[in-house]
Short mmCIF file of C-alpha atoms in Angstrom, two decimals:
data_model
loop_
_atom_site.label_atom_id
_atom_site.label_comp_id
_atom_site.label_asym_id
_atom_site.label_seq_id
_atom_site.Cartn_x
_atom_site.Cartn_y
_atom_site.Cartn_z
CA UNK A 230 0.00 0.00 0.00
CA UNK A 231 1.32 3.34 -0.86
CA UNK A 232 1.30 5.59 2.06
CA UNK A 233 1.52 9.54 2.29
CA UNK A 234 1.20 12.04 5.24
CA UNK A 235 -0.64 15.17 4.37
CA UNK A 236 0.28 18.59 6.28
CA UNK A 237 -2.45 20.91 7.16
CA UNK A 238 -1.01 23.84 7.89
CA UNK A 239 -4.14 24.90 10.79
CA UNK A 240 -3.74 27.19 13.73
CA UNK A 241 -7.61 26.53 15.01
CA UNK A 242 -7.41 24.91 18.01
CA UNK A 243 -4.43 26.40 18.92
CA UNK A 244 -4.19 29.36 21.97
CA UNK A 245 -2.03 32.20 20.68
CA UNK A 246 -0.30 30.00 18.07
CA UNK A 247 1.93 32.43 15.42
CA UNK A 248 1.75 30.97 11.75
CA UNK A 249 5.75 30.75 12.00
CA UNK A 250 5.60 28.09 14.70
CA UNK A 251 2.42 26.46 12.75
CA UNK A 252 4.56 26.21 9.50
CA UNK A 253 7.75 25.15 11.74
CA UNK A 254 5.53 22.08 13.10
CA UNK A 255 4.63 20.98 9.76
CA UNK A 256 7.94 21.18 8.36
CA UNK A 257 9.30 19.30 11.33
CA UNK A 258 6.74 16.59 10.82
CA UNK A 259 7.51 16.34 7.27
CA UNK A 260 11.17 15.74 7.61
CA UNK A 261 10.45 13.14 9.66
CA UNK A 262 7.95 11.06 7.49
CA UNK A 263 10.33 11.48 4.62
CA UNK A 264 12.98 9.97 7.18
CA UNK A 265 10.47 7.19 8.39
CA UNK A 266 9.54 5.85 5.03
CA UNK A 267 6.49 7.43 4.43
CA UNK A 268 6.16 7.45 0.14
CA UNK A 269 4.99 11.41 -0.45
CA UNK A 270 3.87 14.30 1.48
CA UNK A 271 1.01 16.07 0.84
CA UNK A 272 -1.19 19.60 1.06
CA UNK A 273 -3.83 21.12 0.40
CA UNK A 274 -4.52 24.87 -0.96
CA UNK A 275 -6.26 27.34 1.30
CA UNK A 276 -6.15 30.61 1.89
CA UNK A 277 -6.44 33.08 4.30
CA UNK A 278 -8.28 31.43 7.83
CA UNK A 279 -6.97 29.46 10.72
CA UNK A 280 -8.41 26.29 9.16
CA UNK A 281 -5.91 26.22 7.05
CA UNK A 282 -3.50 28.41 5.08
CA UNK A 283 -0.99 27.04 2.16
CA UNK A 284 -1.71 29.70 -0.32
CA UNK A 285 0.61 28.05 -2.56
CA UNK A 286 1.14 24.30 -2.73
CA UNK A 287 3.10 23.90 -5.66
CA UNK A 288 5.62 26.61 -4.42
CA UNK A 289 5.48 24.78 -1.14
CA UNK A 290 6.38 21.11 -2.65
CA UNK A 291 9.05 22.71 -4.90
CA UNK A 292 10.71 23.34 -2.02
CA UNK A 293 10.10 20.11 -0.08
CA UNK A 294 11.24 17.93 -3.28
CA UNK A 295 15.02 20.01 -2.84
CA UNK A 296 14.83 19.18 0.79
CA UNK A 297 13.47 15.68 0.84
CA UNK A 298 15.19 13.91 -2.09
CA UNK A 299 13.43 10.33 -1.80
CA UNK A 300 10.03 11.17 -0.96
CA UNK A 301 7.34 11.93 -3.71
CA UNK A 302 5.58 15.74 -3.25
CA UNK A 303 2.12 15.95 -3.60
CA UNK A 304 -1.25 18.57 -4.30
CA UNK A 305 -4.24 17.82 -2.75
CA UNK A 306 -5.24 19.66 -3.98
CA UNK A 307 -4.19 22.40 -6.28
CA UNK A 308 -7.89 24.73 -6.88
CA UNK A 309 -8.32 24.91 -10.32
CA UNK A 310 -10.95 27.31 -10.72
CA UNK A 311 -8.55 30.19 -8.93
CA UNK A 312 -5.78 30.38 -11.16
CA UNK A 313 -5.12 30.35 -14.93
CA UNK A 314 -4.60 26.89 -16.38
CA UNK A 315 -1.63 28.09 -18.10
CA UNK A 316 0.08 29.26 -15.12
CA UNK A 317 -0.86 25.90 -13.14
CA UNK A 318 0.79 23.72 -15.62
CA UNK A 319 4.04 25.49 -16.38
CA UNK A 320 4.72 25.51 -12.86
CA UNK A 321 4.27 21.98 -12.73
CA UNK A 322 6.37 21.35 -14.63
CA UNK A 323 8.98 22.98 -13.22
CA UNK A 324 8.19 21.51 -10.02
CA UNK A 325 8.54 17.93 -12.22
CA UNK A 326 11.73 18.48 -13.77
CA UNK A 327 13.21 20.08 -10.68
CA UNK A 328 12.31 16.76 -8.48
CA UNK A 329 13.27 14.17 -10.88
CA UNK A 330 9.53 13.16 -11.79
CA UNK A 331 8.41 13.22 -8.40
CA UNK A 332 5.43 15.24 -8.39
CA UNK A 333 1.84 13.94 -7.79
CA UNK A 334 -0.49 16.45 -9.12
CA UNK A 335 -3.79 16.78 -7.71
CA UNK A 336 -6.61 19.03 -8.48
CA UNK A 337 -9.94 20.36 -6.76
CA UNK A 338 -12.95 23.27 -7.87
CA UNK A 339 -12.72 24.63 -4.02
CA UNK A 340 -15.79 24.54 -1.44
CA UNK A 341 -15.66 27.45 0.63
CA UNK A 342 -17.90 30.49 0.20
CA UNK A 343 -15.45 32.81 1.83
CA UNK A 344 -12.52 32.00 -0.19
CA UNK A 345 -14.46 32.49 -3.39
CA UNK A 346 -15.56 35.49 -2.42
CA UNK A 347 -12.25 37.30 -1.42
CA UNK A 348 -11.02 35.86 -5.07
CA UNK A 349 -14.30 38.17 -6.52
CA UNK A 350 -15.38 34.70 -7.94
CA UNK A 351 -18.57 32.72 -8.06
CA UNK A 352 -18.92 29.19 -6.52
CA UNK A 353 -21.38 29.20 -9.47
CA UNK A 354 -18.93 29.03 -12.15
CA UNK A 355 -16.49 26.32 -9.88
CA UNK A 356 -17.70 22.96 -11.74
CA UNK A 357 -17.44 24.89 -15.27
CA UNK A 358 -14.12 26.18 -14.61
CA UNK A 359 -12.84 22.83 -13.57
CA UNK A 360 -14.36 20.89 -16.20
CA UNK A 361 -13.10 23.46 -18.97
CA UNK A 362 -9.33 23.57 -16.94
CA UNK A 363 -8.73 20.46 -15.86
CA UNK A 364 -8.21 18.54 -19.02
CA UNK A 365 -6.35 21.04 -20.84
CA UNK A 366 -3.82 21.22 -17.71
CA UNK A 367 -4.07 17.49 -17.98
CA UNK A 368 -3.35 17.69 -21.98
CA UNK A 369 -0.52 20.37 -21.25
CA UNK A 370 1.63 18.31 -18.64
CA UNK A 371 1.00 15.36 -21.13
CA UNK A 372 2.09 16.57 -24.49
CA UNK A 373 3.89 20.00 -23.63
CA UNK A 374 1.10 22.00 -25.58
CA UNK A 375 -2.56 24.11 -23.67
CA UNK A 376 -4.93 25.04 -25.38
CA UNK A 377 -8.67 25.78 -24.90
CA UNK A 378 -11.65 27.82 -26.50
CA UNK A 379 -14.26 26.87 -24.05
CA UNK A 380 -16.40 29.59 -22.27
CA UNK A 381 -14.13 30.75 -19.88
CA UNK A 382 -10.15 29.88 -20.91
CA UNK A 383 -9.76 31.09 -24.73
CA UNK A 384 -6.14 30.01 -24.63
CA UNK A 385 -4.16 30.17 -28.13
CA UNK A 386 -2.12 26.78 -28.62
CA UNK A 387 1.65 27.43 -26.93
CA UNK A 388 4.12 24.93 -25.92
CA UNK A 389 5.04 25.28 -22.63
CA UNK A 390 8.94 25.88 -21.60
CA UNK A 391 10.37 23.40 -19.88
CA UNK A 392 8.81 20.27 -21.73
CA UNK A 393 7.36 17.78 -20.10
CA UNK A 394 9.96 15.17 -19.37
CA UNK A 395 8.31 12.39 -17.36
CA UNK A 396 5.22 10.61 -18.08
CA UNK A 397 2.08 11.49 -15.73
CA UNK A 398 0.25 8.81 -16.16
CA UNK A 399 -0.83 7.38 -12.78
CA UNK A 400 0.20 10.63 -10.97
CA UNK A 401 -3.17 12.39 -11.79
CA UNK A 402 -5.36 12.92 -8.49
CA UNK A 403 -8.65 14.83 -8.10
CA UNK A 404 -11.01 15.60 -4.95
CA UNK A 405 -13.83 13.80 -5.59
CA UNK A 406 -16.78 14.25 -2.45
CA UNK A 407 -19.73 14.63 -4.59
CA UNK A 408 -21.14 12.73 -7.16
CA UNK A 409 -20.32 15.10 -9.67
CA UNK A 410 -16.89 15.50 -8.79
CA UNK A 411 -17.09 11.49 -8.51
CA UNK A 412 -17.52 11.85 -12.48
CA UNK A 413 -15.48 14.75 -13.05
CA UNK A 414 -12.51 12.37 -11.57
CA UNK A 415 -13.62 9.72 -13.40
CA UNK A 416 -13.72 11.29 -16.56
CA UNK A 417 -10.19 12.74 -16.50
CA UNK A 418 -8.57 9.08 -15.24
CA UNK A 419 -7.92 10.33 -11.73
CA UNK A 420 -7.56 8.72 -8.72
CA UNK A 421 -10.10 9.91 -6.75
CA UNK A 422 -9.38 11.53 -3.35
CA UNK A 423 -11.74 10.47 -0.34
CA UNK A 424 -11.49 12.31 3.56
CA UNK A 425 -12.55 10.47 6.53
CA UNK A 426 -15.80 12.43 7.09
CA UNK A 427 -18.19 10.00 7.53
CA UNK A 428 -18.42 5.78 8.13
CA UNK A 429 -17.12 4.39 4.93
CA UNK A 430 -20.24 2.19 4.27
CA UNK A 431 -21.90 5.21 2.83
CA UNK A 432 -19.27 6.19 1.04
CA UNK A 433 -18.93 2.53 -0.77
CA UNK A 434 -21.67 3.24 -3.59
CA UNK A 435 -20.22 6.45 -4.86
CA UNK A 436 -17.07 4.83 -4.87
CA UNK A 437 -18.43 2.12 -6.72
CA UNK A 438 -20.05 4.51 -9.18
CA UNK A 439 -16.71 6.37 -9.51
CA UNK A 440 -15.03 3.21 -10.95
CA UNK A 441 -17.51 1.87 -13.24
CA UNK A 442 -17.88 5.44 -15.00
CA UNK A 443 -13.74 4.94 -15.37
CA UNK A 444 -14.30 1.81 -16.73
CA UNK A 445 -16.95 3.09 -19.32
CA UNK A 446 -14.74 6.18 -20.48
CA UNK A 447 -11.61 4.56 -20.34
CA UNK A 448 -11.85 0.87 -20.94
CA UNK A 449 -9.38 0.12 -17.77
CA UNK A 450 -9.56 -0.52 -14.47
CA UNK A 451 -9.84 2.62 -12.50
CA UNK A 452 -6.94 3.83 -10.45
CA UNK A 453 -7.01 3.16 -6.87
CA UNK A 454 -8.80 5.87 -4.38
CA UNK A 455 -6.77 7.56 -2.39
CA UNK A 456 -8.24 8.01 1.76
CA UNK A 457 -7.01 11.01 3.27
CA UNK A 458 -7.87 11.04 6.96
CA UNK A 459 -6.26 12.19 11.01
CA UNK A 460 -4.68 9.92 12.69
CA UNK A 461 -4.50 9.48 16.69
CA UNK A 462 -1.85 6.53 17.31
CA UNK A 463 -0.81 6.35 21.26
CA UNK A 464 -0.24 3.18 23.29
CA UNK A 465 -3.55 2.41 24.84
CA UNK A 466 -7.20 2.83 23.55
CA UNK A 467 -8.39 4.85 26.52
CA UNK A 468 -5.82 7.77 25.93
CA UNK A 469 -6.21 7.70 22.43
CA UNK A 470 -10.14 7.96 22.01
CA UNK A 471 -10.25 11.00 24.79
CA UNK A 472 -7.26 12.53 22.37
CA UNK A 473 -9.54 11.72 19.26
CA UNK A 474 -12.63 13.00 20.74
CA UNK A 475 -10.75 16.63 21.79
CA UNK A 476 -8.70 17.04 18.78
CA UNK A 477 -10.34 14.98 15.40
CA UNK A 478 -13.39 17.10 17.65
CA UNK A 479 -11.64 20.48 17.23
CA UNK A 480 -10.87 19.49 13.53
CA UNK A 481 -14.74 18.89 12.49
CA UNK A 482 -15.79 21.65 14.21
CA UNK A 483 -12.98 23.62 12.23
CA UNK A 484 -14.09 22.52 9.46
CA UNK A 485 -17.83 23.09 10.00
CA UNK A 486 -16.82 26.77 10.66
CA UNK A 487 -14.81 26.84 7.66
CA UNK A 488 -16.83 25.57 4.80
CA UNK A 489 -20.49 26.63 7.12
CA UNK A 490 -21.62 23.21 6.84
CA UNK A 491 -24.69 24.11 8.99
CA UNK A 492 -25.85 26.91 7.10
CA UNK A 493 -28.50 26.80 3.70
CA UNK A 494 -26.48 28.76 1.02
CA UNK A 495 -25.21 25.44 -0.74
CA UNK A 496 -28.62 24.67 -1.76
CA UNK A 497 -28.61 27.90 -3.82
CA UNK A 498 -24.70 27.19 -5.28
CA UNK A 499 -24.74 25.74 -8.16
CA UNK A 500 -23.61 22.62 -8.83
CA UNK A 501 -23.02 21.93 -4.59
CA UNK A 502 -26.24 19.87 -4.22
CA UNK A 503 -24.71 17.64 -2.41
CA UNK A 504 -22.94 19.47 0.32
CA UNK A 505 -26.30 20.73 1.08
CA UNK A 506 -27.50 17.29 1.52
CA UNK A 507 -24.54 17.11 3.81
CA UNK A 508 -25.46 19.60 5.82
CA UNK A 509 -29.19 18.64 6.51
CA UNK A 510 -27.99 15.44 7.39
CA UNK A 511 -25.79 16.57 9.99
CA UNK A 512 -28.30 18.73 10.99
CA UNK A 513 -30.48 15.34 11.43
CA UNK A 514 -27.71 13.38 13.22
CA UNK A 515 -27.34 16.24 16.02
CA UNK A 516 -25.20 19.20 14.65
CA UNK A 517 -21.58 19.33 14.97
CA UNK A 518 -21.87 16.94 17.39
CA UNK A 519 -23.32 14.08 15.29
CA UNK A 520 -20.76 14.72 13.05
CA UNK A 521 -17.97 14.43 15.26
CA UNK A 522 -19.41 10.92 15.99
CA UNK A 523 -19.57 10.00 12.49
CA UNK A 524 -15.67 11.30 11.54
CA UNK A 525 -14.60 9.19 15.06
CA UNK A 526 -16.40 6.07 13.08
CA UNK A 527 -14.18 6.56 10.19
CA UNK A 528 -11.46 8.03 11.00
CA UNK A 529 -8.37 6.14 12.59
CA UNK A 530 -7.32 6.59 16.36
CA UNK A 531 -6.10 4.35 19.17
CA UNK A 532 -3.66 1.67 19.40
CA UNK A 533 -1.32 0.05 16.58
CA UNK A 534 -3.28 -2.62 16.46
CA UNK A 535 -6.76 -0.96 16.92
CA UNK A 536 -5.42 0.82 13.38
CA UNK A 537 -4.69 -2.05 11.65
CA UNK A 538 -7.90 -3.62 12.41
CA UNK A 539 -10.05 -0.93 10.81
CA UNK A 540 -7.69 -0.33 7.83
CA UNK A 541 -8.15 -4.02 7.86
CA UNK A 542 -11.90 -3.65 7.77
CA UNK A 543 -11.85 -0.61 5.41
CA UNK A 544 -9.92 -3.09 2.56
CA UNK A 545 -12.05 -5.44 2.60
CA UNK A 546 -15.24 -3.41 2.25
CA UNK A 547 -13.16 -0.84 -0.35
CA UNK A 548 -10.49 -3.03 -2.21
CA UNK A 549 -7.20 -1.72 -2.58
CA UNK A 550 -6.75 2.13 -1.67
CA UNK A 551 -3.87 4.81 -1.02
CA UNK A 552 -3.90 5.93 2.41
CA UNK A 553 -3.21 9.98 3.27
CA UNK A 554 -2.72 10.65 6.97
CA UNK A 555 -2.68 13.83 8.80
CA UNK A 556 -1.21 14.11 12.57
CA UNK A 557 -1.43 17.84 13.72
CA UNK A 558 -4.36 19.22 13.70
CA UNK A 559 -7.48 20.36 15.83
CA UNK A 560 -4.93 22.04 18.39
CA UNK A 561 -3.37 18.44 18.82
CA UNK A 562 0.14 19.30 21.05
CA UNK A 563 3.32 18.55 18.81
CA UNK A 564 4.27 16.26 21.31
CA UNK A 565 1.34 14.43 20.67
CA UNK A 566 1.58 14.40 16.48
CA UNK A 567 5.47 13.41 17.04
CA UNK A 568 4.46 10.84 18.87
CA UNK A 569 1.58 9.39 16.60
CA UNK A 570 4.14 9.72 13.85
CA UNK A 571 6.97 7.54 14.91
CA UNK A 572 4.70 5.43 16.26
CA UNK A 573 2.59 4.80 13.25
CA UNK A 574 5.45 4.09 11.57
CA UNK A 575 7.23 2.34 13.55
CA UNK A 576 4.40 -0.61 13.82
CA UNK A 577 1.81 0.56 11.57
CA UNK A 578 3.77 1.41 7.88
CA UNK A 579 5.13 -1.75 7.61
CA UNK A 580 2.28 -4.01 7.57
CA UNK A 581 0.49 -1.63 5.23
CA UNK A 582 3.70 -2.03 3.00
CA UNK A 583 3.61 -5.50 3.40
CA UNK A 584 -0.02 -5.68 1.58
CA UNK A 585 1.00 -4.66 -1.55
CA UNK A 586 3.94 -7.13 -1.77
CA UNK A 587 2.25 -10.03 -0.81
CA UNK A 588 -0.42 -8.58 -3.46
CA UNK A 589 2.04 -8.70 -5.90
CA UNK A 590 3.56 -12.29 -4.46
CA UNK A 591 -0.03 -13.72 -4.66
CA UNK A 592 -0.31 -12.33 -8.73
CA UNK A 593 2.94 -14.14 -9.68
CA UNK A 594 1.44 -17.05 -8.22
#
């Protein structure tokens, strides 16, 4: 199984925490997953708010690939529908050629109202703009060449300086949460990317829809999904679930505040159906604190061997999958994340390695 820690850059949940020391935590944890064997590091873009603030991702893993020379760099995900696909491509590729072919390039339309709005730009044009980007960026880090005349990118055909110079297929990721991004991801031959929101079970039909719409407009089997999800690993249950329930806690509620999850303007977004649906299902299962219940059902926390079990569990109801874990967040204490880190990979990483090889060892056979 390929595994990958994603950084979340947050300061909510944190008293009087400076973004220096925020960035300094992440940095610190990064250097030690790329020492620990984790296979890439990973980020998402946001902007301005405490939930989370990598303005930049690409600029962020070009630097990461110089300092980490054996660990694969990651977007999850670059959002496509703030930025000109030109611009998102060539620097790609610089980021490629600078890190040896390293770079795993993942997209996303964006979800939060107040981020479109300080970019002057309408969630209502988000699934256009990503539909109309995405496959020319796609085309572009493929072939060296963009170009588009769709409604909203008139590009003129121009190769792109440097050239591509390794191949991209199977490092193509998009966010997939709803079912049209479920299709958008399929379309384009991405793996999809999953977070640990809710008790897999529900998520297994859309997953399952996911692959069979790869298999109609591709004719292969569909790449695996990647689960991105934060992680509590300490040495007893007990500990772990009370440091779950305060800090995957903090983390939902974050993320409630961030993306106003309990409010009614998604159901007048177009194209964000879904997240609407979302929302007056939480609103069913209790508020923020129904959902806090459901992420502690999916999400991993506890033991070693409490991990295993549900990533266990998770395979065999999912398949195969590429797992994305996160350790500081929700105000969690470094101590704490450093902790879940080396621990996690100290008993966790290897038996998730070990599936894939005896995988392969079982397809030779």
């Amino acid at each position: 199984m390929d595994v990958g820690m994603m950084m979340v850059f947050a300061s909510y949940g944190w008293e009087d925490c400076p973004d220096k020391r925020v960035w300094e935590e992440e940095l610190k944890l990064a250097a030690l997953a790329a020492d620990l064997g984790f296979d890439c590091l990973w980020s998402a873009e946001h902007h301005f708010n405490d939930y989370s603030f990598v303005p930049d991702n690409l600029h962020l893993m070009t630097h990461l690939a110089a300092k980490h020379p054996h660990i694969d760099v990651g977007t999850a995900a670059v959002i496509i529908p703030w930025h000109d696909p030109l611009r998102v491509a060539e620097n790609a590729l610089v980021l490629d050629l600078l890190s040896g072919g390293r770079l795993r390039f993942g997209m996303g339309r964006g979800l939060a109202r107040r981020e479109f709005e300080a970019f002057r730009m309408s969630m209502d044009e988000s699934r256009e703009r990503f539909d109309e980007a995405a496959p020319m960026i796609i085309e572009a880090l493929r072939t060296g060449f963009i170009e588009g005349n769709g409604k909203f990118y008139k590009q003129p055909r121009i190769e792109l300086r440097p050239r591509p110079q390794h191949s991209f297929d199977g490092r193509i990721y998009a966010v997939a949460s709803s079912e049209d991004s479920v299709n958008s991801a399929a379309k384009l031959g991405a793996h999809m990317v999953m977070f640990a929101d809710r008790p897999w079970e529900m998520r297994l039909p859309v997953i399952e829809r996911g692959r069979e719409q790869h298999r109609q407009y591709h004719g292969t089997e569909p790449p695996t999904v990647m689960m991105t999800e934060f992680v509590i690993c300490g040495e007893d249950n007990a500990s772990a679930e009370e440091e779950a329930l305060r800090y995957q806690g903090k983390f939902v509620e974050s993320n409630f505040h961030h993306y106003e999850f309990l409010g009614s303007h998604f159901a007048s977004v177009k194209g964000y159906d879904s997240y609407q649906q979302k929302a007056d299902l939480a609103r069913k299962a209790g508020g923020l604190e129904g959902a806090i219940k459901g992420f502690m059902q999916a999400a991993s926390w506890g033991t070693p061997e409490k991990i295993l079990r549900g990533l266990e569990k998770r395979r065999e109801l999912l398949g195969a999958f590429e797992l994305n874990v996160a350790f500081r967040f929700g105000g969690t204490p470094f101590a704490v994340s450093e902790r879940g880190i080396r621990l996690f990979a100290k008993e966790v990483l290897p038996v998730l390695k070990s599936w894939g090889k005896e995988k392969a060892r079982q397809a030779a056979e």
